[in-house]
PDB file of C-alpha atoms and ligand atoms in Angstrom:
ATOM      1  CA  MET A   1      93.550 110.053  82.742  1.00 88.00           C
ATOM      2  CA  LYS A   2      92.585 107.015  81.192  1.00 97.00           C
ATOM      3  CA  VAL A   3      95.368 105.744  79.092  1.00 98.00           C
ATOM      4  CA  ILE A   4      98.432 105.662  81.344  1.00 98.00           C
ATOM      5  CA  ALA A   5     102.086 104.923  80.633  1.00 98.00           C
ATOM      6  CA  ASN A   6     103.770 103.237  83.544  1.00 98.00           C
ATOM      7  CA  TRP A   7     107.425 103.441  82.779  1.00 98.00           C
ATOM      8  CA  LYS A   8     108.330 101.387  85.893  1.00 98.00           C
ATOM      9  CA  MET A   9     112.231 101.519  86.317  1.00 98.00           C
ATOM     10  CA  HIS A  10     113.036 102.672  82.868  1.00 98.00           C
ATOM     11  CA  GLY A  11     114.093 106.096  81.443  1.00 97.00           C
ATOM     12  CA  PHE A  12     116.663 108.808  81.588  1.00 95.00           C
ATOM     13  CA  LYS A  13     116.519 112.557  81.114  1.00 90.00           C
ATOM     14  CA  ASP A  14     116.748 112.620  77.328  1.00 90.00           C
ATOM     15  CA  ASP A  15     114.357 109.874  76.808  1.00 94.00           C
ATOM     16  CA  TYR A  16     111.274 111.785  77.722  1.00 94.00           C
ATOM     17  CA  LEU A  17     111.605 114.488  74.997  1.00 93.00           C
ATOM     18  CA  HIS A  18     112.237 111.974  72.320  1.00 95.00           C
ATOM     19  CA  TRP A  19     109.241 109.950  73.655  1.00 96.00           C
ATOM     20  CA  TYR A  20     106.927 112.826  73.645  1.00 95.00           C
ATOM     21  CA  LYS A  21     107.953 113.830  70.078  1.00 95.00           C
ATOM     22  CA  ASN A  22     107.228 110.327  68.782  1.00 97.00           C
ATOM     23  CA  LEU A  23     103.915 110.368  70.677  1.00 97.00           C
ATOM     24  CA  SER A  24     102.905 113.633  69.155  1.00 95.00           C
ATOM     25  CA  LYS A  25     103.716 112.437  65.596  1.00 97.00           C
ATOM     26  CA  THR A  26     101.569 109.445  66.052  1.00 97.00           C
ATOM     27  CA  ALA A  27      98.620 110.743  67.953  1.00 96.00           C
ATOM     28  CA  ASP A  28      96.672 113.944  68.024  1.00 90.00           C
ATOM     29  CA  GLU A  29      98.004 116.299  70.659  1.00 89.00           C
ATOM     30  CA  ASN A  30      94.450 117.898  71.204  1.00 86.00           C
ATOM     31  CA  LEU A  31      93.347 114.686  72.779  1.00 88.00           C
ATOM     32  CA  PHE A  32      96.247 114.270  75.235  1.00 94.00           C
ATOM     33  CA  ASP A  33      94.075 115.191  78.154  1.00 93.00           C
ATOM     34  CA  ASP A  34      93.000 111.738  78.556  1.00 95.00           C
ATOM     35  CA  LEU A  35      96.624 110.420  78.678  1.00 97.00           C
ATOM     36  CA  GLY A  36      98.836 109.980  81.708  1.00 97.00           C
ATOM     37  CA  ILE A  37     102.456 109.013  82.242  1.00 97.00           C
ATOM     38  CA  ALA A  38     104.035 107.801  85.383  1.00 98.00           C
ATOM     39  CA  PRO A  39     107.933 107.899  84.968  1.00 98.00           C
ATOM     40  CA  PRO A  40     110.350 107.262  87.727  1.00 98.00           C
ATOM     41  CA  PHE A  41     110.566 109.957  90.414  1.00 97.00           C
ATOM     42  CA  THR A  42     113.748 111.361  88.724  1.00 97.00           C
ATOM     43  CA  LEU A  43     111.867 112.291  85.645  1.00 96.00           C
ATOM     44  CA  LEU A  44     108.818 114.025  87.236  1.00 96.00           C
ATOM     45  CA  ASP A  45     110.308 117.562  86.864  1.00 94.00           C
ATOM     46  CA  GLU A  46     111.685 116.838  83.351  1.00 91.00           C
ATOM     47  CA  CYS A  47     108.079 115.765  82.159  1.00 93.00           C
ATOM     48  CA  LYS A  48     106.492 118.845  83.822  1.00 91.00           C
ATOM     49  CA  ILE A  49     108.913 121.256  82.312  1.00 88.00           C
ATOM     50  CA  HIS A  50     108.313 120.078  78.746  1.00 85.00           C
ATOM     51  CA  GLN A  51     104.603 119.762  78.420  1.00 76.00           C
ATOM     52  CA  SER A  52     101.461 120.064  80.503  1.00 76.00           C
ATOM     53  CA  LYS A  53      98.841 118.268  78.569  1.00 89.00           C
ATOM     54  CA  ILE A  54      99.519 114.642  79.444  1.00 95.00           C
ATOM     55  CA  LYS A  55      98.599 114.180  83.331  1.00 96.00           C
ATOM     56  CA  LEU A  56     101.788 113.382  85.415  1.00 97.00           C
ATOM     57  CA  GLY A  57     101.879 110.706  87.974  1.00 98.00           C
ATOM     58  CA  ALA A  58     104.232 108.891  90.314  1.00 98.00           C
ATOM     59  CA  GLN A  59     104.532 105.145  90.782  1.00 98.00           C
ATOM     60  CA  ASN A  60     104.377 105.245  94.606  1.00 98.00           C
ATOM     61  CA  ILE A  61     104.445 107.361  97.582  1.00 98.00           C
ATOM     62  CA  SER A  62     105.294 106.863 101.264  1.00 98.00           C
ATOM     63  CA  HIS A  63     102.371 106.006 103.552  1.00 97.00           C
ATOM     64  CA  LEU A  64     103.761 108.790 105.842  1.00 97.00           C
ATOM     65  CA  PRO A  65     103.389 112.508 105.502  1.00 97.00           C
ATOM     66  CA  GLU A  66     107.043 113.435 106.371  1.00 96.00           C
ATOM     67  CA  GLY A  67     109.970 112.625 108.690  1.00 96.00           C
ATOM     68  CA  PRO A  68     113.043 110.449 109.156  1.00 97.00           C
ATOM     69  CA  VAL A  69     112.203 107.825 106.571  1.00 95.00           C
ATOM     70  CA  THR A  70     115.241 107.377 104.338  1.00 96.00           C
ATOM     71  CA  GLY A  71     114.742 106.741 100.733  1.00 96.00           C
ATOM     72  CA  GLU A  72     110.972 107.596 100.687  1.00 97.00           C
ATOM     73  CA  ILE A  73     108.984 110.279  98.837  1.00 98.00           C
ATOM     74  CA  SER A  74     105.935 111.904 100.218  1.00 98.00           C
ATOM     75  CA  ALA A  75     102.548 112.801  98.515  1.00 98.00           C
ATOM     76  CA  ALA A  76     103.444 116.460  99.195  1.00 98.00           C
ATOM     77  CA  MET A  77     106.760 116.050  97.313  1.00 98.00           C
ATOM     78  CA  ILE A  78     105.210 114.664  94.245  1.00 98.00           C
ATOM     79  CA  LYS A  79     102.530 117.294  94.243  1.00 97.00           C
ATOM     80  CA  ASN A  80     105.476 119.850  94.449  1.00 96.00           C
ATOM     81  CA  SER A  81     106.978 118.221  91.394  1.00 96.00           C
ATOM     82  CA  GLY A  82     103.766 118.685  89.510  1.00 95.00           C
ATOM     83  CA  ALA A  83     102.084 115.179  90.017  1.00 97.00           C
ATOM     84  CA  ASP A  84      98.363 114.939  89.241  1.00 97.00           C
ATOM     85  CA  PHE A  85      98.066 111.244  90.109  1.00 98.00           C
ATOM     86  CA  VAL A  86      99.775 108.334  91.701  1.00 98.00           C
ATOM     87  CA  ILE A  87      99.802 104.528  91.065  1.00 98.00           C
ATOM     88  CA  LEU A  88      99.343 102.759  94.316  1.00 98.00           C
ATOM     89  CA  GLY A  89      99.498  98.947  95.225  1.00 98.00           C
ATOM     90  CA  HIS A  90     101.081  97.806  92.082  1.00 98.00           C
ATOM     91  CA  SER A  91     101.569  94.044  92.264  1.00 97.00           C
ATOM     92  CA  GLU A  92     105.388  94.582  91.760  1.00 97.00           C
ATOM     93  CA  ARG A  93     105.449  96.664  94.938  1.00 96.00           C
ATOM     94  CA  ARG A  94     103.201  94.225  96.746  1.00 95.00           C
ATOM     95  CA  GLU A  95     105.535  91.526  95.904  1.00 91.00           C
ATOM     96  CA  LEU A  96     108.918  93.007  95.871  1.00 92.00           C
ATOM     97  CA  HIS A  97     108.393  95.400  98.915  1.00 90.00           C
ATOM     98  CA  THR A  98     105.752  93.283 100.790  1.00 87.00           C
ATOM     99  CA  GLU A  99     103.361  96.209 100.733  1.00 94.00           C
ATOM    100  CA  THR A 100     100.379  95.630 102.854  1.00 95.00           C
ATOM    101  CA  GLU A 101      96.703  96.574 102.364  1.00 96.00           C
ATOM    102  CA  GLU A 102      96.995  98.839 105.479  1.00 96.00           C
ATOM    103  CA  ALA A 103     100.000 100.783 104.022  1.00 97.00           C
ATOM    104  CA  ILE A 104      98.144 101.017 100.602  1.00 98.00           C
ATOM    105  CA  LYS A 105      95.102 102.448 102.511  1.00 98.00           C
ATOM    106  CA  SER A 106      97.255 105.081 104.157  1.00 98.00           C
ATOM    107  CA  LYS A 107      98.798 105.853 100.862  1.00 98.00           C
ATOM    108  CA  ILE A 108      95.384 106.392  99.313  1.00 98.00           C
ATOM    109  CA  LEU A 109      94.693 108.744 102.236  1.00 98.00           C
ATOM    110  CA  GLU A 110      97.865 110.653 101.843  1.00 98.00           C
ATOM    111  CA  ALA A 111      97.282 111.116  98.031  1.00 98.00           C
ATOM    112  CA  SER A 112      93.897 112.272  98.493  1.00 98.00           C
ATOM    113  CA  ASN A 113      94.740 114.715 101.216  1.00 97.00           C
ATOM    114  CA  HIS A 114      97.145 116.283  98.735  1.00 98.00           C
ATOM    115  CA  ASN A 115      94.641 116.478  95.873  1.00 98.00           C
ATOM    116  CA  ILE A 116      96.495 113.729  93.976  1.00 98.00           C
ATOM    117  CA  HIS A 117      94.288 111.163  92.283  1.00 98.00           C
ATOM    118  CA  PRO A 118      94.920 107.663  93.479  1.00 98.00           C
ATOM    119  CA  VAL A 119      95.051 104.866  90.941  1.00 98.00           C
ATOM    120  CA  LEU A 120      94.803 101.711  92.932  1.00 98.00           C
ATOM    121  CA  CYS A 121      95.968  98.519  91.290  1.00 98.00           C
ATOM    122  CA  ILE A 122      94.416  95.173  92.147  1.00 98.00           C
ATOM    123  CA  GLY A 123      94.807  91.845  90.485  1.00 98.00           C
ATOM    124  CA  GLU A 124      94.962  88.038  91.160  1.00 98.00           C
ATOM    125  CA  PRO A 125      97.961  85.660  90.731  1.00 97.00           C
ATOM    126  CA  LYS A 126      97.784  82.736  88.323  1.00 97.00           C
ATOM    127  CA  GLU A 127      96.863  80.069  90.910  1.00 97.00           C
ATOM    128  CA  ILE A 128      93.863  82.174  91.958  1.00 98.00           C
ATOM    129  CA  TYR A 129      92.722  82.643  88.450  1.00 96.00           C
ATOM    130  CA  VAL A 130      92.986  79.011  87.559  1.00 96.00           C
ATOM    131  CA  ALA A 131      91.030  78.072  90.814  1.00 98.00           C
ATOM    132  CA  LYS A 132      88.312  80.457  89.524  1.00 96.00           C
ATOM    133  CA  LYS A 133      88.725  82.536  92.826  1.00 98.00           C
ATOM    134  CA  THR A 134      89.370  85.920  91.233  1.00 98.00           C
ATOM    135  CA  GLU A 135      86.328  87.628  92.525  1.00 97.00           C
ATOM    136  CA  ASP A 136      86.936  86.668  96.217  1.00 98.00           C
ATOM    137  CA  PHE A 137      90.578  87.664  95.876  1.00 98.00           C
ATOM    138  CA  LEU A 138      89.749  91.120  94.444  1.00 98.00           C
ATOM    139  CA  TYR A 139      87.130  91.586  97.018  1.00 98.00           C
ATOM    140  CA  SER A 140      89.509  91.033  99.761  1.00 97.00           C
ATOM    141  CA  GLN A 141      92.121  93.300  98.313  1.00 98.00           C
ATOM    142  CA  LEU A 142      89.419  96.144  97.938  1.00 98.00           C
ATOM    143  CA  GLN A 143      88.228  95.484 101.618  1.00 97.00           C
ATOM    144  CA  GLY A 144      91.882  95.786 102.782  1.00 97.00           C
ATOM    145  CA  SER A 145      92.513  99.085 101.032  1.00 97.00           C
ATOM    146  CA  LEU A 146      89.188 100.829 100.870  1.00 98.00           C
ATOM    147  CA  ASN A 147      87.369  99.842 104.053  1.00 95.00           C
ATOM    148  CA  ASP A 148      86.803 102.778 106.530  1.00 93.00           C
ATOM    149  CA  LEU A 149      87.816 105.297 103.952  1.00 97.00           C
ATOM    150  CA  ASN A 150      85.410 108.217 103.489  1.00 96.00           C
ATOM    151  CA  ASN A 151      84.494 110.273 100.394  1.00 95.00           C
ATOM    152  CA  ILE A 152      87.546 109.202  98.340  1.00 97.00           C
ATOM    153  CA  ASN A 153      87.856 109.957  94.602  1.00 97.00           C
ATOM    154  CA  LEU A 154      89.878 107.239  92.860  1.00 98.00           C
ATOM    155  CA  SER A 155      90.534 105.111  89.950  1.00 98.00           C
ATOM    156  CA  ILE A 156      91.169 101.352  89.839  1.00 98.00           C
ATOM    157  CA  ALA A 157      93.436  99.373  87.664  1.00 98.00           C
ATOM    158  CA  TYR A 158      92.630  95.806  87.218  1.00 98.00           C
ATOM    159  CA  GLU A 159      95.941  94.146  86.634  1.00 98.00           C
ATOM    160  CA  PRO A 160      95.833  90.272  86.613  1.00 98.00           C
ATOM    161  CA  ILE A 161      99.411  89.448  87.798  1.00 98.00           C
ATOM    162  CA  TRP A 162      99.723  86.550  85.294  1.00 98.00           C
ATOM    163  CA  ALA A 163      99.134  88.985  82.434  1.00 98.00           C
ATOM    164  CA  ILE A 164     101.778  91.541  83.483  1.00 98.00           C
ATOM    165  CA  GLY A 165     104.726  91.457  81.116  1.00 97.00           C
ATOM    166  CA  THR A 166     103.929  87.976  79.823  1.00 97.00           C
ATOM    167  CA  GLY A 167     102.127  88.659  76.538  1.00 96.00           C
ATOM    168  CA  ASP A 168      99.254  86.597  78.083  1.00 95.00           C
ATOM    169  CA  VAL A 169      96.604  89.345  77.905  1.00 95.00           C
ATOM    170  CA  ALA A 170      93.210  88.471  79.673  1.00 95.00           C
ATOM    171  CA  LYS A 171      90.207  87.936  77.454  1.00 97.00           C
ATOM    172  CA  PRO A 172      88.339  91.335  76.620  1.00 98.00           C
ATOM    173  CA  SER A 173      85.024  89.818  77.691  1.00 98.00           C
ATOM    174  CA  ASP A 174      86.532  88.497  80.963  1.00 97.00           C
ATOM    175  CA  ILE A 175      88.050  91.853  81.743  1.00 98.00           C
ATOM    176  CA  ASN A 176      84.645  93.411  81.034  1.00 98.00           C
ATOM    177  CA  LYS A 177      83.050  91.110  83.473  1.00 98.00           C
ATOM    178  CA  ILE A 178      85.611  91.679  86.245  1.00 98.00           C
ATOM    179  CA  HIS A 179      85.349  95.416  85.778  1.00 98.00           C
ATOM    180  CA  SER A 180      81.577  95.339  86.102  1.00 98.00           C
ATOM    181  CA  ILE A 181      81.929  93.232  89.423  1.00 98.00           C
ATOM    182  CA  ILE A 182      84.558  95.700  90.788  1.00 98.00           C
ATOM    183  CA  LYS A 183      82.346  98.630  90.077  1.00 98.00           C
ATOM    184  CA  GLU A 184      79.437  96.868  91.781  1.00 97.00           C
ATOM    185  CA  ILE A 185      81.485  95.996  94.850  1.00 97.00           C
ATOM    186  CA  CYS A 186      82.755  99.589  95.125  1.00 97.00           C
ATOM    187  CA  SER A 187      79.295 101.107  94.951  1.00 96.00           C
ATOM    188  CA  ARG A 188      77.776  98.549  97.352  1.00 96.00           C
ATOM    189  CA  GLU A 189      80.541  98.501 100.040  1.00 96.00           C
ATOM    190  CA  PHE A 190      82.634 101.606 100.045  1.00 97.00           C
ATOM    191  CA  ASP A 191      82.391 105.296 100.414  1.00 97.00           C
ATOM    192  CA  VAL A 192      84.345 106.032  97.167  1.00 97.00           C
ATOM    193  CA  LYS A 193      83.796 107.619  93.960  1.00 97.00           C
ATOM    194  CA  LEU A 194      85.188 105.360  91.252  1.00 97.00           C
ATOM    195  CA  GLU A 195      86.231 107.694  88.391  1.00 97.00           C
ATOM    196  CA  ASN A 196      87.692 105.258  85.983  1.00 98.00           C
ATOM    197  CA  ILE A 197      88.339 101.471  85.920  1.00 98.00           C
ATOM    198  CA  ILE A 198      91.180 100.658  83.634  1.00 98.00           C
ATOM    199  CA  TYR A 199      92.847  97.299  82.606  1.00 98.00           C
ATOM    200  CA  GLY A 200      96.667  96.527  82.715  1.00 98.00           C
ATOM    201  CA  GLY A 201      98.566  93.480  81.649  1.00 98.00           C
ATOM    202  CA  SER A 202     100.269  93.040  78.214  1.00 98.00           C
ATOM    203  CA  VAL A 203      98.334  95.774  76.457  1.00 98.00           C
ATOM    204  CA  ASN A 204      99.636  96.734  73.177  1.00 98.00           C
ATOM    205  CA  ASP A 205      98.690  98.350  69.912  1.00 97.00           C
ATOM    206  CA  GLN A 206      97.327  95.117  68.503  1.00 97.00           C
ATOM    207  CA  ASN A 207      95.134  94.069  71.360  1.00 98.00           C
ATOM    208  CA  SER A 208      94.044  97.485  72.807  1.00 98.00           C
ATOM    209  CA  LYS A 209      91.179  98.091  70.404  1.00 97.00           C
ATOM    210  CA  GLU A 210      89.162  95.100  71.471  1.00 98.00           C
ATOM    211  CA  ILE A 211      89.852  95.825  75.148  1.00 98.00           C
ATOM    212  CA  PHE A 212      88.786  99.587  74.844  1.00 98.00           C
ATOM    213  CA  GLU A 213      85.558  98.490  73.153  1.00 98.00           C
ATOM    214  CA  GLN A 214      84.350  96.761  76.440  1.00 98.00           C
ATOM    215  CA  GLU A 215      81.559  98.577  78.054  1.00 97.00           C
ATOM    216  CA  HIS A 216      83.061  98.568  81.528  1.00 98.00           C
ATOM    217  CA  VAL A 217      86.706  99.369  80.327  1.00 98.00           C
ATOM    218  CA  ASN A 218      87.463 103.160  80.725  1.00 98.00           C
ATOM    219  CA  GLY A 219      91.130 102.951  79.762  1.00 98.00           C
ATOM    220  CA  ALA A 220      94.383 101.118  80.243  1.00 98.00           C
ATOM    221  CA  LEU A 221      97.604 101.037  82.275  1.00 98.00           C
ATOM    222  CA  ILE A 222     100.368 100.180  80.062  1.00 98.00           C
ATOM    223  CA  GLY A 223     103.989  98.929  80.985  1.00 98.00           C
ATOM    224  CA  GLY A 224     106.261  97.638  78.287  1.00 98.00           C
ATOM    225  CA  ALA A 225     104.391  98.990  75.173  1.00 98.00           C
ATOM    226  CA  SER A 226     104.309 102.415  76.606  1.00 98.00           C
ATOM    227  CA  LEU A 227     108.111 102.941  76.517  1.00 98.00           C
ATOM    228  CA  ASP A 228     108.117 103.689  72.908  1.00 98.00           C
ATOM    229  CA  GLY A 229     106.280 106.940  71.977  1.00 97.00           C
ATOM    230  CA  HIS A 230     105.007 105.664  68.716  1.00 98.00           C
ATOM    231  CA  SER A 231     103.540 102.498  70.305  1.00 98.00           C
ATOM    232  CA  PHE A 232     101.903 104.383  73.129  1.00 98.00           C
ATOM    233  CA  GLY A 233     100.547 106.794  70.438  1.00 98.00           C
ATOM    234  CA  ARG A 234      99.106 103.895  68.534  1.00 98.00           C
ATOM    235  CA  ILE A 235      97.351 102.636  71.650  1.00 98.00           C
ATOM    236  CA  ALA A 236      96.233 106.067  72.441  1.00 97.00           C
ATOM    237  CA  ASN A 237      94.729 106.392  68.814  1.00 97.00           C
ATOM    238  CA  ASN A 238      92.830 103.145  69.343  1.00 97.00           C
ATOM    239  CA  PHE A 239      91.398 104.633  72.499  1.00 97.00           C
ATOM    240  CA  PHE A 240      90.537 107.998  70.692  1.00 96.00           C
ATOM    241  CA  GLU A 241      88.847 106.207  67.818  1.00 94.00           C
ATOM    242  CA  ILE A 242      86.370 104.486  70.245  1.00 93.00           C
ATOM    243  CA  HIS A 243      85.832 107.334  72.739  1.00 89.00           C
ATOM    244  CA  ASN A 244      86.235 110.518  70.589  1.00 80.00           C
ATOM    245  CA  GLY A 245      85.466 109.182  67.056  1.00 62.00           C
TER     246      GLY A 245
HETATM  247  P1  13P B   1     102.956  95.333  80.791  1.00 66.56           P
HETATM  248  O1  13P B   1     102.144  96.340  79.905  1.00 66.56           O
HETATM  249  O2  13P B   1     104.353  95.484  80.565  1.00 66.56           O
HETATM  250  O3  13P B   1     102.355  93.979  80.868  1.00 66.56           O
HETATM  251  O4  13P B   1     102.806  95.908  82.263  1.00 66.56           O
HETATM  252  C1  13P B   1     101.555  96.260  82.879  1.00 66.56           C
HETATM  253  C2  13P B   1     101.666  96.931  84.083  1.00 66.56           C
HETATM  254  O5  13P B   1     102.129  96.361  85.108  1.00 66.56           O
HETATM  255  C3  13P B   1     101.302  98.369  84.083  1.00 66.56           C
HETATM  256  O6  13P B   1     101.355  98.769  85.336  1.00 66.56           O
END
């Protein structure tokens, strides 16, 4: 999946069908294979029951396989609910739940062992961006969560923290450059197969076309603008126009 809706902590049972109907009115259902949705855990079953074209994902998993870990959800459990992928290491989890690189690495392994595609999020805070130290920062995030892993298939979402939910989208040419650097680091340093590299941070139907046009951008991870089915559909159409048109 290349264009992914991250609903974060939004959505109730009835919302999904309504969202899907609006999405189908706006975008061509035949192209939905490239789309993904990561709803809250509580809606995974609901999404699975009502359609199978859009890939289904969770927003997190435990770094442990099972056991007495109150409040956690395992890779096997999301697989059982029909998940195809999982978003890992999102900056909101790193910040609010002090998620470490070690824990993220274990989660990547857990996901991979259960045949769930990991979408690893990395991205720099504003002060690093301003100090022009983004490359070093991303390198150390990648080192921390990919070092020592073997033969892992994954996607990476580059999400500069300062761009998330701020309306302050990164410049398309900068995104392209960072993506090519991330690709280069991954192929040089780690035993991973990077399936897609996607951008996240204030993507909407107005700015997505120019982002999708960049050579090293394979898709997008979208928060706020993905909550409305029409809006997500318009972003998907911008993607389809460039990649299927
Ligand atoms: P926004 O699209 O709301 O900026 O969120 C981006 C994001 O965090 C997706 O994971």
